Amino acid sequence: MSRRLDRNALTGLPPGVIGPAYTPADHGAGIVHIGVGAFHRAHQAVYTDAALASEGGDWRIDGISLRSTAIADALNPQDGLFTVIERGGDGDLARVIGSIRHVVAASQDIGAALALLAAPRTRIVSITVTEKAYGIDRAQAQVEPGHPAIANDLASPLKPTGVIGMIVEGLRQRRERGIAPFSVLCCDNLPENGGLVRAGVLDFARRVDASLAEWIGEKVAFPSTMVDRITPAPTAETLADTERFIGVVDKAAVETEPFSQWVIEDRFAGGRPAWEAGGAIFVRDVAPYETMKLRMLNGTHSMLAYAGFLSGHRYVREVMRDAALTRLVRRHLGAAAATLEPLAGIDLAEYAEALMNRFSNPAIAHETYQIAMDGTEKLPQRILTPALHALRNGQDIRPFAFTVAAWMRYCIGKADDGTSFSLRDPREDAIHAAVQVQREPSGIVHALSALPGLFPAELAGNEHWNGLVSEILTTMLERNMVAAIAAEAEYL
Ligand code: CS2
């Protein structure tokens, strides 16, 4: 059996593999991160590694995984070490990251997870759990009492299972023991993510103990942040390549693109690592950066994921080799950019060009099906809000209507060749119920637009918009997705 990556293996890393430029065990933990998935390992953990190398400090990361035990089982025997393979046009670069100390699987040991959150050394709690895990009703800025984790945690707040419940219980314990609170740093692709999580945490706390909510409102910082790095789900190939690079087995390796960006509001009551050492940018207001990224990168991603997946493209890089689809990618980037306010120091045309290149990266196997997941959680900030903006301002709404039609086509759950696939959306049952009784494209548009809380009323009630979505969906259904893409590219 091959040896496993661990602290002893660091001294024997092959030339060309970059290891931590510090001794991980010399640094204590200061961050608790909830959701130790591939994205966290390829992004925040890398910035923290750079900060530790540059400025030192007790800023290592203790991880909490909410449900799965797999990542704790992979990382703990490796002393928290794992490899990031950066795949660029000019070959791969392997880097072993030392910033994670240990991972607790909350589903196995909630006491240990809460102890991390309550520990005085914990000054920041950062989060990547994907949009759907929060259970926050974004329009009402409060928790969704029907969300499984929220419902469970409101019923037994001392034994939480979800991210909001855990944060509130961690803060409650700190307050009870006279320990200063931590700052909460949401790193998911949500608009004004700090404010959103703050609203969810405050509402949850209010339902448990009003004075706790008041204390949190006064004392806890929730800086917003924009995170960016395209990170496909690791595969067996990721692990096999890693072993070839580093010479030992690494069960927690990730692969990602060379590009990385992190824009953060500098509001950390208990201090923070020198993340600028890894290239992080600190600003007063992240919102315009977040909006730009959500509408341009993520919005275009969603468009190309639905259209690409249904027309037989497994990977984003294949989409970018399809001439008609590439035209639609460019069109979407332009339409999204047109909905944005100018942002000092950023040329949106250059940003769009950089995105075209990143999507085209031939070394990254990013599945369209991965991006297509959780559409109801993603469409509002990526597509529907900019669509409404475009509608109100007399701008081109067609690119957004095309994306919505492609998502609706996807909601039918059958590819053009008749094979079924699972939607992988938290509202999958409601979507099925809405579409299965419909015969006409316009009926599908109407039924899906009426899903509670999804479409802005002004958009769902606009005849021109609905007409356009129905017309495009008709082509997708009566002919097929390939024909609809060709017709659309023709239309340009
Ligand atoms: C993607 C994002 O899966 C998705 O929905 O759009 O994960 C995207 O790759 C990242 O936000 C890039 O930073």
XYZ file of C-alpha atoms in Angstrom, residues 1-237:
237
model
C 0.000 0.000 0.000
C 1.242 3.483 -0.828
C 2.058 5.887 1.940
C -0.440 8.545 2.899
C 0.136 12.306 2.978
C 0.838 13.529 6.524
C 3.237 15.872 8.316
C 6.137 13.427 7.905
C 5.640 13.376 4.162
C 6.213 17.151 3.926
C 9.974 16.816 4.043
C 9.991 14.354 1.153
C 7.837 16.241 -1.354
C 9.212 15.947 -4.898
C 10.836 19.035 -6.439
C 8.248 21.279 -8.061
C 5.599 20.540 -5.438
C 5.122 23.533 -3.157
C 4.614 22.743 0.525
C 3.631 25.056 3.398
C 6.350 27.683 3.947
C 5.801 27.393 7.712
C 5.439 24.591 10.217
C 1.690 24.023 10.471
C 1.827 22.548 13.988
C 3.462 25.740 15.297
C 0.230 27.658 14.697
C -2.959 27.400 16.695
C -6.444 27.654 15.228
C -8.393 30.921 15.086
C -10.993 30.095 12.446
C -13.806 27.586 12.413
C -14.992 26.802 8.918
C -18.382 25.175 8.330
C -18.588 23.148 5.085
C -15.113 21.805 4.249
C -15.952 21.032 0.604
C -13.735 21.285 -2.461
C -14.389 25.006 -2.837
C -13.220 25.856 0.673
C -10.093 23.784 0.212
C -9.298 25.428 -3.147
C -10.064 28.960 -1.965
C -10.143 30.228 1.631
C -7.778 27.499 2.885
C -5.230 28.556 0.243
C -5.436 32.248 1.221
C -5.058 31.291 4.874
C -2.035 29.165 3.983
C -0.463 32.215 2.298
C -1.315 34.378 5.320
C 0.286 31.904 7.718
C 3.410 31.756 5.558
C 3.641 35.532 5.364
C 2.537 36.834 8.768
C 2.187 33.753 10.948
C -0.354 33.939 13.758
C -2.764 31.470 15.279
C -5.064 31.348 12.324
C -5.328 27.739 11.343
C -8.740 26.392 10.487
C -10.788 23.863 12.405
C -13.393 22.460 10.055
C -16.947 21.379 10.739
C -18.743 19.278 8.170
C -22.484 19.323 8.625
C -23.618 15.943 7.340
C -20.945 13.880 5.662
C -18.131 12.241 7.607
C -16.070 11.653 4.449
C -13.956 14.777 4.625
C -13.106 14.286 8.318
C -12.129 10.698 7.485
C -9.959 11.916 4.607
C -8.265 14.893 6.253
C -7.722 13.875 9.877
C -5.331 10.968 9.173
C -3.404 13.399 6.929
C -2.867 15.960 9.751
C -5.280 18.194 7.819
C -2.901 18.385 4.844
C -4.194 18.205 1.275
C -3.071 19.079 -2.234
C -4.440 21.723 -4.563
C -3.757 20.953 -8.220
C -3.926 24.122 -10.283
C -4.719 23.216 -13.851
C -3.798 25.889 -16.358
C -3.037 26.024 -20.043
C 0.684 25.521 -19.368
C 0.419 22.425 -17.233
C -0.423 21.616 -13.655
C 0.983 22.936 -10.414
C 0.703 21.007 -7.141
C 0.666 22.749 -3.797
C 0.236 21.125 -0.388
C -1.813 23.282 1.978
C -1.237 23.293 5.740
C -3.902 25.691 7.000
C -6.521 23.132 8.061
C -5.883 21.611 11.461
C -8.676 19.146 12.004
C -12.253 18.418 10.909
C -15.200 17.484 13.098
C -18.234 15.800 11.541
C -21.148 17.478 13.328
C -23.489 14.601 12.505
C -21.279 12.353 14.626
C -20.278 14.719 17.393
C -22.312 17.882 17.715
C -20.756 18.503 21.144
C -17.282 18.728 19.596
C -18.580 21.042 16.857
C -20.197 23.372 19.398
C -17.067 23.301 21.542
C -15.115 24.639 18.557
C -17.661 27.414 18.025
C -17.606 28.353 21.712
C -13.811 28.208 22.138
C -12.307 31.596 23.078
C -9.597 31.188 20.403
C -12.229 31.080 17.640
C -12.397 34.605 16.243
C -13.881 33.948 12.816
C -16.517 31.463 11.682
C -16.507 31.182 7.913
C -19.038 29.221 5.883
C -19.386 27.476 2.505
C -22.436 25.249 2.596
C -24.079 26.192 -0.760
C -27.145 28.396 -1.135
C -29.773 25.871 -0.108
C -28.325 24.958 3.275
C -29.087 28.243 5.026
C -32.878 28.066 5.148
C -33.246 31.819 4.802
C -36.223 33.335 3.017
C -34.384 36.012 1.104
C -37.366 38.163 0.239
C -38.533 38.320 3.857
C -34.994 38.386 5.330
C -35.958 35.773 7.900
C -35.599 32.038 8.393
C -37.863 29.603 6.592
C -39.556 27.718 9.422
C -40.323 24.866 6.991
C -36.668 24.291 6.019
C -35.684 20.903 7.508
C -32.627 22.154 9.433
C -34.367 25.315 10.641
C -37.444 23.350 11.775
C -35.280 20.848 13.617
C -33.086 23.480 15.225
C -35.956 25.711 16.346
C -37.416 22.655 18.054
C -34.105 21.707 19.705
C -31.799 24.735 19.625
C -29.261 23.150 21.970
C -28.644 20.326 19.482
C -28.539 22.083 16.140
C -28.012 20.346 12.814
C -27.940 23.314 10.449
C -25.603 26.221 9.918
C -27.846 28.973 11.342
C -28.775 26.929 14.401
C -25.114 26.126 15.071
C -23.988 29.717 14.837
C -26.731 30.880 17.161
C -25.984 28.151 19.706
C -22.243 28.870 19.488
C -22.900 32.551 20.119
C -25.321 31.758 22.949
C -22.675 29.721 24.739
C -20.097 32.461 24.306
C -22.401 35.097 25.671
C -23.284 32.910 28.658
C -19.581 32.434 29.439
C -18.607 36.038 28.861
C -16.522 35.263 25.753
C -16.368 37.818 22.946
C -18.290 36.727 19.845
C -16.674 35.601 16.598
C -17.183 37.346 13.257
C -19.278 35.447 10.715
C -17.965 35.259 7.150
C -20.355 33.744 4.618
C -18.433 32.633 1.511
C -21.356 31.381 -0.578
C -22.534 32.897 -3.869
C -25.398 34.874 -2.391
C -26.157 38.566 -2.858
C -24.967 40.649 0.123
C -24.120 37.389 1.793
C -23.051 38.923 5.116
C -26.272 40.875 5.528
C -28.354 37.904 4.483
C -26.811 35.539 7.016
C -27.057 38.254 9.656
C -30.785 38.558 8.982
C -31.223 34.771 9.243
C -29.169 34.500 12.435
C -31.001 37.414 14.090
C -34.422 36.069 13.172
C -33.544 32.576 14.407
C -32.108 33.983 17.643
C -35.221 36.106 18.180
C -37.354 32.992 18.030
C -35.168 31.347 20.670
C -34.250 34.218 23.000
C -34.908 37.895 22.229
C -32.085 39.163 24.441
C -29.615 36.910 22.620
C -30.768 38.401 19.327
C -30.178 41.867 20.706
C -26.674 40.943 21.855
C -25.845 39.449 18.435
C -27.261 42.493 16.657
C -25.025 44.751 18.690
C -21.842 42.739 18.879
C -21.407 40.406 15.914
C -19.841 41.465 12.606
C -21.023 39.816 9.387
C -18.698 41.151 6.680
C -19.842 40.390 3.134
C -17.462 38.783 0.707
C -17.158 37.840 -2.960
C -15.391 34.555 -3.618
C -14.301 33.263 -6.995
C -12.456 30.196 -8.176
C -13.864 27.608 -10.561
C -13.549 24.306 -8.738
C -14.980 21.123 -10.237
C -15.933 18.278 -7.918
C -12.802 16.147 -7.395
C -12.792 12.816 -9.213
C -10.774 9.590 -9.091
C -8.545 11.226 -11.698
